[in-house]
PDB file of C-alpha atoms in Angstrom:
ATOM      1  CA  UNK N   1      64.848 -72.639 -88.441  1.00 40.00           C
ATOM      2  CA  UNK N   2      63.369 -71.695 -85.184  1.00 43.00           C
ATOM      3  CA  UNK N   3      59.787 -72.602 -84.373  1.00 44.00           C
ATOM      4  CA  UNK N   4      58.806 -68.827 -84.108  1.00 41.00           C
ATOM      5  CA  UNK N   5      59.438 -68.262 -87.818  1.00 40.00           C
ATOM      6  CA  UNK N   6      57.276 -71.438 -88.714  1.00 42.00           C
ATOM      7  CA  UNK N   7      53.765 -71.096 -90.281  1.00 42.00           C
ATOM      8  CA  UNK N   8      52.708 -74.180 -88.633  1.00 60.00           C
ATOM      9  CA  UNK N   9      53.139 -77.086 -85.884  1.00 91.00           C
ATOM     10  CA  UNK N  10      57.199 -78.558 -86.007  1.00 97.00           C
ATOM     11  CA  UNK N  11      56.803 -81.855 -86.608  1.00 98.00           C
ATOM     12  CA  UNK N  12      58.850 -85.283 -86.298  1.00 98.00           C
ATOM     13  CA  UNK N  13      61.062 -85.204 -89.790  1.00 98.00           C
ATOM     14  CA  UNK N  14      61.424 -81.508 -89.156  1.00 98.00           C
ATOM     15  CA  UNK N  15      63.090 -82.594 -86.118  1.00 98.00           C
ATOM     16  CA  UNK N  16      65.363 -85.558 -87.525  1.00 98.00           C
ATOM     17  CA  UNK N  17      66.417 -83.261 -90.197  1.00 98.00           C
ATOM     18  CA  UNK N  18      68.215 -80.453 -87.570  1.00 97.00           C
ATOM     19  CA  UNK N  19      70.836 -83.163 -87.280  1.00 98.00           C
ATOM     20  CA  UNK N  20      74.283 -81.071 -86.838  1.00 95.00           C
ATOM     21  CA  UNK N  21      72.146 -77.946 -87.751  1.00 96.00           C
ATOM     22  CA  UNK N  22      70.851 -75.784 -86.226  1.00 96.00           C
ATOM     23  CA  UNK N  23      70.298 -75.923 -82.007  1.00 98.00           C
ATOM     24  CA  UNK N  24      66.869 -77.615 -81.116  1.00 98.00           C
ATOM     25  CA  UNK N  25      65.333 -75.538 -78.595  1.00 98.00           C
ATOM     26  CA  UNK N  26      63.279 -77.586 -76.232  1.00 98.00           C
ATOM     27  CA  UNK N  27      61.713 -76.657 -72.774  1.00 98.00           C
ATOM     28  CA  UNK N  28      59.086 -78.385 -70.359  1.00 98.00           C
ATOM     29  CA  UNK N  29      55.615 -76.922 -69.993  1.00 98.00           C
ATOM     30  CA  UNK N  30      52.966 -78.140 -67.702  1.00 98.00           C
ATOM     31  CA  UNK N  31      50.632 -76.019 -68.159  1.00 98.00           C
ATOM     32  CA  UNK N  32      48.254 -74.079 -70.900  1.00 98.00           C
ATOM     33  CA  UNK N  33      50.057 -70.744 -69.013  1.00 98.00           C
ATOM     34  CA  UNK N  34      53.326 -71.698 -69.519  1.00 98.00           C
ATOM     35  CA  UNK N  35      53.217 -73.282 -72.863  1.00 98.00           C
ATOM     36  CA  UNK N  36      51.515 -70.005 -74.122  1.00 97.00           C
ATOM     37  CA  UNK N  37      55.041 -68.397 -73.114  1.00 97.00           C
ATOM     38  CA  UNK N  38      56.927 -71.081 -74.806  1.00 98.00           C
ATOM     39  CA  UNK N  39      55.659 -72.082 -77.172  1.00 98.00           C
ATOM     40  CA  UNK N  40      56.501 -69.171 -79.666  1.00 97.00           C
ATOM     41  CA  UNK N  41      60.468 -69.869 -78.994  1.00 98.00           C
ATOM     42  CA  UNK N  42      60.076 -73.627 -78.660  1.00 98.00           C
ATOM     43  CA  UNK N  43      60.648 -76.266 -80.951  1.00 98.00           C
ATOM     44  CA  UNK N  44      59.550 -78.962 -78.850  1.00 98.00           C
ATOM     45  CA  UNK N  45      57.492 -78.610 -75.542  1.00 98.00           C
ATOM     46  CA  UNK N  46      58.199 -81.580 -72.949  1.00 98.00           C
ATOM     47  CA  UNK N  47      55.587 -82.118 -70.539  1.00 98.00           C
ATOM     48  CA  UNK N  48      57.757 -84.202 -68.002  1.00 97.00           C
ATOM     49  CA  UNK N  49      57.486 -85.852 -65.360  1.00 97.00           C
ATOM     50  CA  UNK N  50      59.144 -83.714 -63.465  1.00 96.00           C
ATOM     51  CA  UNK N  51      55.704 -82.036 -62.813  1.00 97.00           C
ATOM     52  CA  UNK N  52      55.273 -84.907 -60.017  1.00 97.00           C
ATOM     53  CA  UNK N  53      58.119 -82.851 -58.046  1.00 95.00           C
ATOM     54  CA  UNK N  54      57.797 -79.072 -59.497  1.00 96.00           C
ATOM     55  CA  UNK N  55      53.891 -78.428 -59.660  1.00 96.00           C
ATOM     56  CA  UNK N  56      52.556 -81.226 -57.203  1.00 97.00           C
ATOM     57  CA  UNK N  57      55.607 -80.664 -54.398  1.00 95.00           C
ATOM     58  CA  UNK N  58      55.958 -84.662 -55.065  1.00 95.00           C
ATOM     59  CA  UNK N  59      58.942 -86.587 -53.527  1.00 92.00           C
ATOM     60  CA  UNK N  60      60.022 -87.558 -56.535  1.00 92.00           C
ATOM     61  CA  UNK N  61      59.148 -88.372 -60.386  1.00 94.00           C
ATOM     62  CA  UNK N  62      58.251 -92.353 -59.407  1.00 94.00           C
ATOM     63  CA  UNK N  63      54.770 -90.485 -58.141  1.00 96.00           C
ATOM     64  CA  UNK N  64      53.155 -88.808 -61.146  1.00 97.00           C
ATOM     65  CA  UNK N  65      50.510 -91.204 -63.038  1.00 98.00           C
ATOM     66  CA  UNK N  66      49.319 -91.595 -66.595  1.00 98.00           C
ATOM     67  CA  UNK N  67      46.485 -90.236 -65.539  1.00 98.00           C
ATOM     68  CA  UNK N  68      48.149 -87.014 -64.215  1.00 98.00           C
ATOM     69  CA  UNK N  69      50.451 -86.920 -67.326  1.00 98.00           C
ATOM     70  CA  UNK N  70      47.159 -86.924 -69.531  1.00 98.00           C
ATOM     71  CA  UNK N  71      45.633 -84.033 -67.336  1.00 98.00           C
ATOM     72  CA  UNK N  72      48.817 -81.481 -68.092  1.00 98.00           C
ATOM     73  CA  UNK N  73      49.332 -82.548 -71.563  1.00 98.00           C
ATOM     74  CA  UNK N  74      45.464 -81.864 -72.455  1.00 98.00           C
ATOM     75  CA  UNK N  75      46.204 -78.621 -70.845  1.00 98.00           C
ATOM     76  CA  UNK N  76      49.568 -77.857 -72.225  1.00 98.00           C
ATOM     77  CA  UNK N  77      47.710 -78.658 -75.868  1.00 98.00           C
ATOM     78  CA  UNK N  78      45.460 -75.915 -75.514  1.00 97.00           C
ATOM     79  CA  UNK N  79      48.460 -72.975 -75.885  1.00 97.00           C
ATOM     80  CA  UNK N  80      50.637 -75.077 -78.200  1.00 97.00           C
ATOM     81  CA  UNK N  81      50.440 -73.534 -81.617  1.00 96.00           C
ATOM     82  CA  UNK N  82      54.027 -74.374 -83.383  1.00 97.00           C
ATOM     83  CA  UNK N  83      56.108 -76.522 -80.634  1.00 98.00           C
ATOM     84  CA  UNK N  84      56.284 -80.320 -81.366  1.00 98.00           C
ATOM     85  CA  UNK N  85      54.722 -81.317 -77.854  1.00 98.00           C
ATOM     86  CA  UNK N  86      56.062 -84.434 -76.067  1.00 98.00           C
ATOM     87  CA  UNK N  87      54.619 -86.506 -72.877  1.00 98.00           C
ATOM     88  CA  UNK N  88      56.492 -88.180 -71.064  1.00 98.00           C
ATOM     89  CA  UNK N  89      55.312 -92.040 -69.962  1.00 98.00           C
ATOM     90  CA  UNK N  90      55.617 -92.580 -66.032  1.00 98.00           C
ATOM     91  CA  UNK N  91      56.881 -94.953 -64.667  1.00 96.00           C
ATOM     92  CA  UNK N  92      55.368 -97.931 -64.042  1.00 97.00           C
ATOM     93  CA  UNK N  93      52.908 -97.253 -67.421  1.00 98.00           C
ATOM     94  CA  UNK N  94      55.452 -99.243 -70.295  1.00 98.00           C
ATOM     95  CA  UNK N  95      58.233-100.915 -68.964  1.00 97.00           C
ATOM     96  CA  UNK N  96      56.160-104.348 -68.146  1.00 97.00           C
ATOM     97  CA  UNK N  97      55.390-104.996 -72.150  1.00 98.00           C
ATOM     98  CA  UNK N  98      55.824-103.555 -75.175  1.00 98.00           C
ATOM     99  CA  UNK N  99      51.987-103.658 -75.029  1.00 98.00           C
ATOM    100  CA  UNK N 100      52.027-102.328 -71.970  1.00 98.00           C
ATOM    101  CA  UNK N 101      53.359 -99.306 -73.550  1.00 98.00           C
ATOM    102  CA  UNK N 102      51.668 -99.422 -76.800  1.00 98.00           C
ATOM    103  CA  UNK N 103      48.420 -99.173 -74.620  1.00 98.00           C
ATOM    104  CA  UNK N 104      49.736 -96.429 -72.383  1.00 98.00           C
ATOM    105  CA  UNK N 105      51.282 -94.290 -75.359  1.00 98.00           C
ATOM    106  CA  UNK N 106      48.254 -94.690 -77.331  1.00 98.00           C
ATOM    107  CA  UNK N 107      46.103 -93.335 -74.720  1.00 98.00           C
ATOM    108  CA  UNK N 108      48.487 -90.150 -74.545  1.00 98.00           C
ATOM    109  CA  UNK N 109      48.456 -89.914 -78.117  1.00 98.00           C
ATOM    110  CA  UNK N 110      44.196 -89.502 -78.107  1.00 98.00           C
ATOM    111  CA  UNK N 111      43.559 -88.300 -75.067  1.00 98.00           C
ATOM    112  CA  UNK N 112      45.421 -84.927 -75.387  1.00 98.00           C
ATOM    113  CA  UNK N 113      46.428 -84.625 -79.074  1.00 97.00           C
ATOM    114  CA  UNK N 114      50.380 -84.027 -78.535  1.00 98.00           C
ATOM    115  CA  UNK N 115      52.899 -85.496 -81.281  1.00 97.00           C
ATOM    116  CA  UNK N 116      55.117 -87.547 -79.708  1.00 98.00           C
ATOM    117  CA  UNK N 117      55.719 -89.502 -75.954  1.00 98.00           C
ATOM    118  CA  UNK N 118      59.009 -90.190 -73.808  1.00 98.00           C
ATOM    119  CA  UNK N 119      60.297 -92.820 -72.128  1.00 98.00           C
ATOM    120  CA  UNK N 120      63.713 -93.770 -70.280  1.00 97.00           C
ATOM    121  CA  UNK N 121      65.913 -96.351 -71.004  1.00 97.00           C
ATOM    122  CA  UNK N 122      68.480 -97.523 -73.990  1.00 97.00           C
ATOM    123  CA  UNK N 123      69.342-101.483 -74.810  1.00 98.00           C
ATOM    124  CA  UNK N 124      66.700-102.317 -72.369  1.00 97.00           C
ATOM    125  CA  UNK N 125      63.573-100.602 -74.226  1.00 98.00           C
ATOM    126  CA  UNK N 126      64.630-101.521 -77.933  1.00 98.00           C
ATOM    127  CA  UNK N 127      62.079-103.892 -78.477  1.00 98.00           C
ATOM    128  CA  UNK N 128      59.364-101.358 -77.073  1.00 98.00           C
ATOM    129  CA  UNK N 129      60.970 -98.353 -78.368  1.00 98.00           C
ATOM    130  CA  UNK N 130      60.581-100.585 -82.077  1.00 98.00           C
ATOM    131  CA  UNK N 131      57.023-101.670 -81.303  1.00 98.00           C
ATOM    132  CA  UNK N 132      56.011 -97.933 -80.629  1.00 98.00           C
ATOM    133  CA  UNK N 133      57.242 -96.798 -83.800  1.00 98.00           C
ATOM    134  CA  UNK N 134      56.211 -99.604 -85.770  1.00 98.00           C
ATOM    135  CA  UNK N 135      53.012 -98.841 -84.846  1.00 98.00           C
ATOM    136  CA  UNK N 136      53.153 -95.286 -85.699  1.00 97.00           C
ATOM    137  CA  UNK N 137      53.564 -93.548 -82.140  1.00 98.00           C
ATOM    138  CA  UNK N 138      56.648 -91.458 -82.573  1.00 98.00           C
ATOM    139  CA  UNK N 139      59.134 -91.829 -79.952  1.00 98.00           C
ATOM    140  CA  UNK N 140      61.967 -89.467 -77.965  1.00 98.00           C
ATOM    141  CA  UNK N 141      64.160 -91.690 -75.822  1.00 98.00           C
ATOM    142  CA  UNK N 142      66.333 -90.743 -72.874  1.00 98.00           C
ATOM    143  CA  UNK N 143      69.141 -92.146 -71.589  1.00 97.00           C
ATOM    144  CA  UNK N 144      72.277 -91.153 -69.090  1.00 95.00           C
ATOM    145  CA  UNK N 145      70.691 -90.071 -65.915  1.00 89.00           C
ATOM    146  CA  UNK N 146      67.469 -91.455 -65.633  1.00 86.00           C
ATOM    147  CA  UNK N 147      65.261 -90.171 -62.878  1.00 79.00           C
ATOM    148  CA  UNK N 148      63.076 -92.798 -62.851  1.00 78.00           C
ATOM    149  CA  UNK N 149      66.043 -95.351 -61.881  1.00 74.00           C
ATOM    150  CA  UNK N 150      67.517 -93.040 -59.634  1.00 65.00           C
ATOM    151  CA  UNK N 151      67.456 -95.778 -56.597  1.00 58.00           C
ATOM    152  CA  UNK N 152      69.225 -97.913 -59.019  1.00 67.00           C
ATOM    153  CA  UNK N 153      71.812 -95.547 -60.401  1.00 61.00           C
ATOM    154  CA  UNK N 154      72.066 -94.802 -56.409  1.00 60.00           C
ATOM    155  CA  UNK N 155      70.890 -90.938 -56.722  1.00 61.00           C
ATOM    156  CA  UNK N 156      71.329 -87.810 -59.180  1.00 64.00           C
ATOM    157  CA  UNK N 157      75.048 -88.829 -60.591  1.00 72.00           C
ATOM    158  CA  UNK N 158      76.671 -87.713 -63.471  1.00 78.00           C
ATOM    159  CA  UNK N 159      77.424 -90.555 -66.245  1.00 77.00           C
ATOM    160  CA  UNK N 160      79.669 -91.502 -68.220  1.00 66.00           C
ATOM    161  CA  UNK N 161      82.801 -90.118 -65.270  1.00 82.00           C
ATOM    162  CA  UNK N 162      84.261 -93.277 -65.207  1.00 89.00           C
ATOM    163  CA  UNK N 163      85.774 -94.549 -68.950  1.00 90.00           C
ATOM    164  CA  UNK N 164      84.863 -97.836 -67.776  1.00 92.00           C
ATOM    165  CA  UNK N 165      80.937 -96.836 -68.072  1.00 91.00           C
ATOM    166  CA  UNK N 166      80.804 -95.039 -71.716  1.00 95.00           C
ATOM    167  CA  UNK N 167      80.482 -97.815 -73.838  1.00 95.00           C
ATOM    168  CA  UNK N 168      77.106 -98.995 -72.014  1.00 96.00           C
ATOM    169  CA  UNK N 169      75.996 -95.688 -72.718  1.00 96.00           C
ATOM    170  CA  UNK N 170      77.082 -95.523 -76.346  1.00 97.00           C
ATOM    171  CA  UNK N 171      75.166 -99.136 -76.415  1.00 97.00           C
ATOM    172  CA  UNK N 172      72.219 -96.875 -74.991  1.00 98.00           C
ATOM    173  CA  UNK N 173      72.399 -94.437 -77.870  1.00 98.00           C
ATOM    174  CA  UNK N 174      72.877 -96.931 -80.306  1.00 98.00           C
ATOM    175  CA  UNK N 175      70.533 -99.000 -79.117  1.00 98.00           C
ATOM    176  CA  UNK N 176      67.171 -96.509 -78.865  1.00 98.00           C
ATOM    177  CA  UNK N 177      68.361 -94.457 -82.709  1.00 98.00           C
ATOM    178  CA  UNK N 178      68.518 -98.171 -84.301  1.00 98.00           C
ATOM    179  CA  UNK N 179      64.679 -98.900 -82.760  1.00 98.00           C
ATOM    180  CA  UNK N 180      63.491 -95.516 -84.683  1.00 98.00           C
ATOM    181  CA  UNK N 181      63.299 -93.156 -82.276  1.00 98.00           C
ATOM    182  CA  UNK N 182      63.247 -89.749 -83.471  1.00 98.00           C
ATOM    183  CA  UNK N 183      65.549 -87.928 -81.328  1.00 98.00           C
ATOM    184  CA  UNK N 184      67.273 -88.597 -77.603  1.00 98.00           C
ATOM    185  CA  UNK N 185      67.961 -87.154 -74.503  1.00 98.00           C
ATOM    186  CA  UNK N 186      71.459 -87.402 -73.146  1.00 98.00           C
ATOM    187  CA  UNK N 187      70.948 -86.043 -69.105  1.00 96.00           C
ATOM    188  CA  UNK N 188      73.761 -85.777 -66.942  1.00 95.00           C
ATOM    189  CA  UNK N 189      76.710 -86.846 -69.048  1.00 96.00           C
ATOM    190  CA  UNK N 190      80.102 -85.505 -69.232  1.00 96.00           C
ATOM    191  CA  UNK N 191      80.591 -83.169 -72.192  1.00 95.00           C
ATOM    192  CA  UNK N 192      83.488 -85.824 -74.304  1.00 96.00           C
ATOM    193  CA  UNK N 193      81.135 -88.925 -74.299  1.00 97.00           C
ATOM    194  CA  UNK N 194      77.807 -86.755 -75.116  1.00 97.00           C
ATOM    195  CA  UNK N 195      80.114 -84.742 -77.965  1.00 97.00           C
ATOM    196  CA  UNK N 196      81.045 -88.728 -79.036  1.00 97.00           C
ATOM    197  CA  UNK N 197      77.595 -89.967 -78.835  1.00 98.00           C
ATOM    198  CA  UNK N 198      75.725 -87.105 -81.185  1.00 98.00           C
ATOM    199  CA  UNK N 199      78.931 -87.772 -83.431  1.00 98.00           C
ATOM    200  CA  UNK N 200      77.940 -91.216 -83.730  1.00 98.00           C
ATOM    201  CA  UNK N 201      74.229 -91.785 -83.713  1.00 98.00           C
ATOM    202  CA  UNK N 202      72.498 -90.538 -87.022  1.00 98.00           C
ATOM    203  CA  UNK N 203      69.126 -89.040 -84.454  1.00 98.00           C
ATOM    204  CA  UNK N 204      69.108 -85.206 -83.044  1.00 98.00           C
ATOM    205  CA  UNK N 205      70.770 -85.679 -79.530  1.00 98.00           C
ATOM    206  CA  UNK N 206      68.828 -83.607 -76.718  1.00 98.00           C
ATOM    207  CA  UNK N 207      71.060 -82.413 -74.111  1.00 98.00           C
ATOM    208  CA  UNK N 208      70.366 -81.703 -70.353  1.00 97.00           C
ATOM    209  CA  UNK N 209      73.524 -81.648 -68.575  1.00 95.00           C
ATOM    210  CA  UNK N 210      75.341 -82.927 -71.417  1.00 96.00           C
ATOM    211  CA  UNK N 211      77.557 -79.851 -72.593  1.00 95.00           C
ATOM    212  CA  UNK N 212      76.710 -77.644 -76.131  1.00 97.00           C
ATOM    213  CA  UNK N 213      77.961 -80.485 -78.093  1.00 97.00           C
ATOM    214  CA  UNK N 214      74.530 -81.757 -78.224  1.00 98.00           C
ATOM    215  CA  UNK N 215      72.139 -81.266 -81.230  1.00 98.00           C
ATOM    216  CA  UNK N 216      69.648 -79.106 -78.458  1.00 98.00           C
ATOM    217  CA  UNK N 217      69.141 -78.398 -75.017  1.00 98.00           C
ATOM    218  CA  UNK N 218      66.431 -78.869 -72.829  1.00 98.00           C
ATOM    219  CA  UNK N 219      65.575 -77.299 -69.720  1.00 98.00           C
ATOM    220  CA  UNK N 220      63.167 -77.289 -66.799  1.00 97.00           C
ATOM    221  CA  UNK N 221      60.798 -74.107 -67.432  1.00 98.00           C
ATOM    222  CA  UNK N 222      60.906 -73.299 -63.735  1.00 97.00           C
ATOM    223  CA  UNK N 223      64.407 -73.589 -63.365  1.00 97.00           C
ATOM    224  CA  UNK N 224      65.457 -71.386 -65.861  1.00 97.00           C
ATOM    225  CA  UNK N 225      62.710 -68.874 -64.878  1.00 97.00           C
ATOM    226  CA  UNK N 226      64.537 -68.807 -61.363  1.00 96.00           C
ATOM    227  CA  UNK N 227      61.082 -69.955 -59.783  1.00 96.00           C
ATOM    228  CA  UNK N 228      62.651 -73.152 -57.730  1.00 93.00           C
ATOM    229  CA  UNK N 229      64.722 -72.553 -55.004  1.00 89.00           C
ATOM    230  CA  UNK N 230      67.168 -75.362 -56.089  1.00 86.00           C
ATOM    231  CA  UNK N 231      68.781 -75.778 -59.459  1.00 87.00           C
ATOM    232  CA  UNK N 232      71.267 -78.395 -60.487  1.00 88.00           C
ATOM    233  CA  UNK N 233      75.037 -77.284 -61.797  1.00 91.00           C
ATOM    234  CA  UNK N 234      73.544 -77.619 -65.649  1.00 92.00           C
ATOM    235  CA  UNK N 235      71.180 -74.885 -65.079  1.00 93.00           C
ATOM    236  CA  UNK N 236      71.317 -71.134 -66.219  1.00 94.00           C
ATOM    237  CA  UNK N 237      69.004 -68.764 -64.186  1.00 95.00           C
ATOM    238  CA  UNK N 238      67.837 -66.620 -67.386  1.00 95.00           C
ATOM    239  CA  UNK N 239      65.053 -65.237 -64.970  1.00 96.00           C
ATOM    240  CA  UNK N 240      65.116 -64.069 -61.233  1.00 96.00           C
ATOM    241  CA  UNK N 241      60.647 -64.618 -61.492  1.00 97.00           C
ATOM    242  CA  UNK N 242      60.875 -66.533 -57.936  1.00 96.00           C
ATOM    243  CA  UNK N 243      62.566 -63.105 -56.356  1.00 96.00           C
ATOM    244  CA  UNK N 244      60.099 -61.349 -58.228  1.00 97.00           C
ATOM    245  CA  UNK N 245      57.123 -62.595 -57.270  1.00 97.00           C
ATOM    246  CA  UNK N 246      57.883 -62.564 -53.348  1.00 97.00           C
ATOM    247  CA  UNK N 247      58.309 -59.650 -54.131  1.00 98.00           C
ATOM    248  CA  UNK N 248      54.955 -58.843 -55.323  1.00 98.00           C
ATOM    249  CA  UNK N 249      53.232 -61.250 -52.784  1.00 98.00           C
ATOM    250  CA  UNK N 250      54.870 -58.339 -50.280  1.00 98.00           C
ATOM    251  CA  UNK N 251      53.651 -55.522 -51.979  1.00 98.00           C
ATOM    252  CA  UNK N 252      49.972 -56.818 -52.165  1.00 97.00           C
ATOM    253  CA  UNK N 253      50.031 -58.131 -48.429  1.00 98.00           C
ATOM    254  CA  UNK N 254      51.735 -54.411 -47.709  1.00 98.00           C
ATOM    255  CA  UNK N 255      48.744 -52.930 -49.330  1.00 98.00           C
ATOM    256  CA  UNK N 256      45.966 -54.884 -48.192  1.00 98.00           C
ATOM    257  CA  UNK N 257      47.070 -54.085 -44.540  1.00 98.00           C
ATOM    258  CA  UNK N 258      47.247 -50.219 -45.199  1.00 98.00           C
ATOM    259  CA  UNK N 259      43.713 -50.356 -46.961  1.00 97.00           C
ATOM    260  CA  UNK N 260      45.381 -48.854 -49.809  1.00 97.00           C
ATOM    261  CA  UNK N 261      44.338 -51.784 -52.071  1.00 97.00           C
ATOM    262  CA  UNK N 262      41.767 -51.679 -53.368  1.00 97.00           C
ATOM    263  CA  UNK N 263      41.540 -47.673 -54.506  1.00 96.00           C
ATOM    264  CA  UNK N 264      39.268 -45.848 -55.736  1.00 91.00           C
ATOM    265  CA  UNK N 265      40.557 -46.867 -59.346  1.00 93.00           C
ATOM    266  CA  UNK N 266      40.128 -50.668 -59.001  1.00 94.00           C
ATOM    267  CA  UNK N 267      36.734 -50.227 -56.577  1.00 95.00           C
ATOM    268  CA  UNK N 268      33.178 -50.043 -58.921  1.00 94.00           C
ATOM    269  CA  UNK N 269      31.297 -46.874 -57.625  1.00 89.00           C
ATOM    270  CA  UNK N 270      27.467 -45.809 -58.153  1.00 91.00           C
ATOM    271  CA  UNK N 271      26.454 -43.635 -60.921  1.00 88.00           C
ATOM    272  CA  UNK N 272      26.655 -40.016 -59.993  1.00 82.00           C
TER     273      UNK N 272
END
């Protein structure tokens, strides 16, 4: 079941129990805007980090804060109605400590009233991916290409090309389902290991980059809206809005140099 035919919010069970069912559908929002036009077709609303680079012109995801995160999730939590809405944790704000990231998390949790947070990594964040959910802050893990180790994975590769490298990532999976998280992202991974990995993990497998075999698909909003002037292979333009709107930007600039904006319709006149 979609979330548009829900009377109320998706939550985290609903979510586990789409296992080999029916397609998640999961998008990132950043703003109240943008989650009000997601929202109804959603079933989970990310509010990623990837706002550092897509709202803020950032040079990369290493820059947004927890602070910043709080900001667009408050603001993302004023359209949600039925999505499940995640945060993502920045880097820098858990991987010190589990209570590092208990403390971080928590303040996500009550600070804009979404469901859930995210955080990267598989064998490495068991024990804080456990102490999260022991502690009743659910959890959606990501693993594969992590963009907050991309100096370490040595840029935006794909995973999982080399045989050699799939049973770390299986570890990964393993790994971050066993700790309790609810559900996990597999980004940038070639289509037979992510098809092997949802087959063999008992969680809802989220897939960016990771082929249809996945239990869902997430996107960036802007991306698929055609609004960014770069997209990665994975994406599908479903919108040309970016074409559109330069468009419109002409059209009003056009206007306002003819003086035929504002007319009489959209000018307030004097009673007669």
């Amino acid at each position: 079941m979609s979330a548009q035919n829900q009377s109320q919010s998706v939550t985290v069970p609903q979510i586990m129990r789409r296992k080999g069912l029916q397609p998640i559908v999961a998008l990132t929002a950043y703003n109240a805007l943008m989650a009000g036009l997601v929202d109804p077709y959603a079933d989970i609303i990310l509010v990623g980090d990837s706002l550092a680079m897509v709202e803020h012109g950032m040079a990369s995801t290493l820059e947004a804060t927890l602070d910043l995160m709080i900001l667009h999730g408050r603001s993302v939590m004023r359209s949600a109605r039925q999505a499940l809405v995640v945060v993502d944790l920045p880097f820098g704000s858990y991987e010190e400590s589990p209570e590092q990231a208990f403390r971080s998390a928590s303040r996500v949790l009550r600070e804009t009233g979404c469901t859930a947070v995210k955080l990267e990594g598989g064998v490495a964040m068991h024990e804080t991916i456990a102490f999260l959910t022991q502690r009743g802050v659910p959890v959606m893990a990501h693993i594969g290409l992590t963009p907050q180790s991309v100096m370490t994975l040595g840029g935006f590769k794909t995973q999982g090309r080399d045989r050699a490298a799939w049973s770390a990532i299986e570890a990964d999976a393993v790994a971050v389902a066993e700790a309790g998280a609810f559900a996990v992202v597999l980004e940038g991974i070639v289509e037979p290991l992510a098809a092997r990995i949802t087959e063999n993990i008992a969680i809802p497998t989220i897939g960016i980059g990771a082929s249809a075999r996945c239990d869902g698909q997430i996107l960036v909003l802007e991306d698929m809206l055609g609004l960014t002037d770069r997209a990665p292979k994975f994406v599908r333009r479903f919108g040309a809005l970016g074409d559109a709107a330069r468009e419109a930007v002409r059209q009003y600039a056009e206007a306002v140099g003819a003086r035929s904006f504002p007319a009489d319709q959209e000018t307030y006149l004097p009673k007669k």
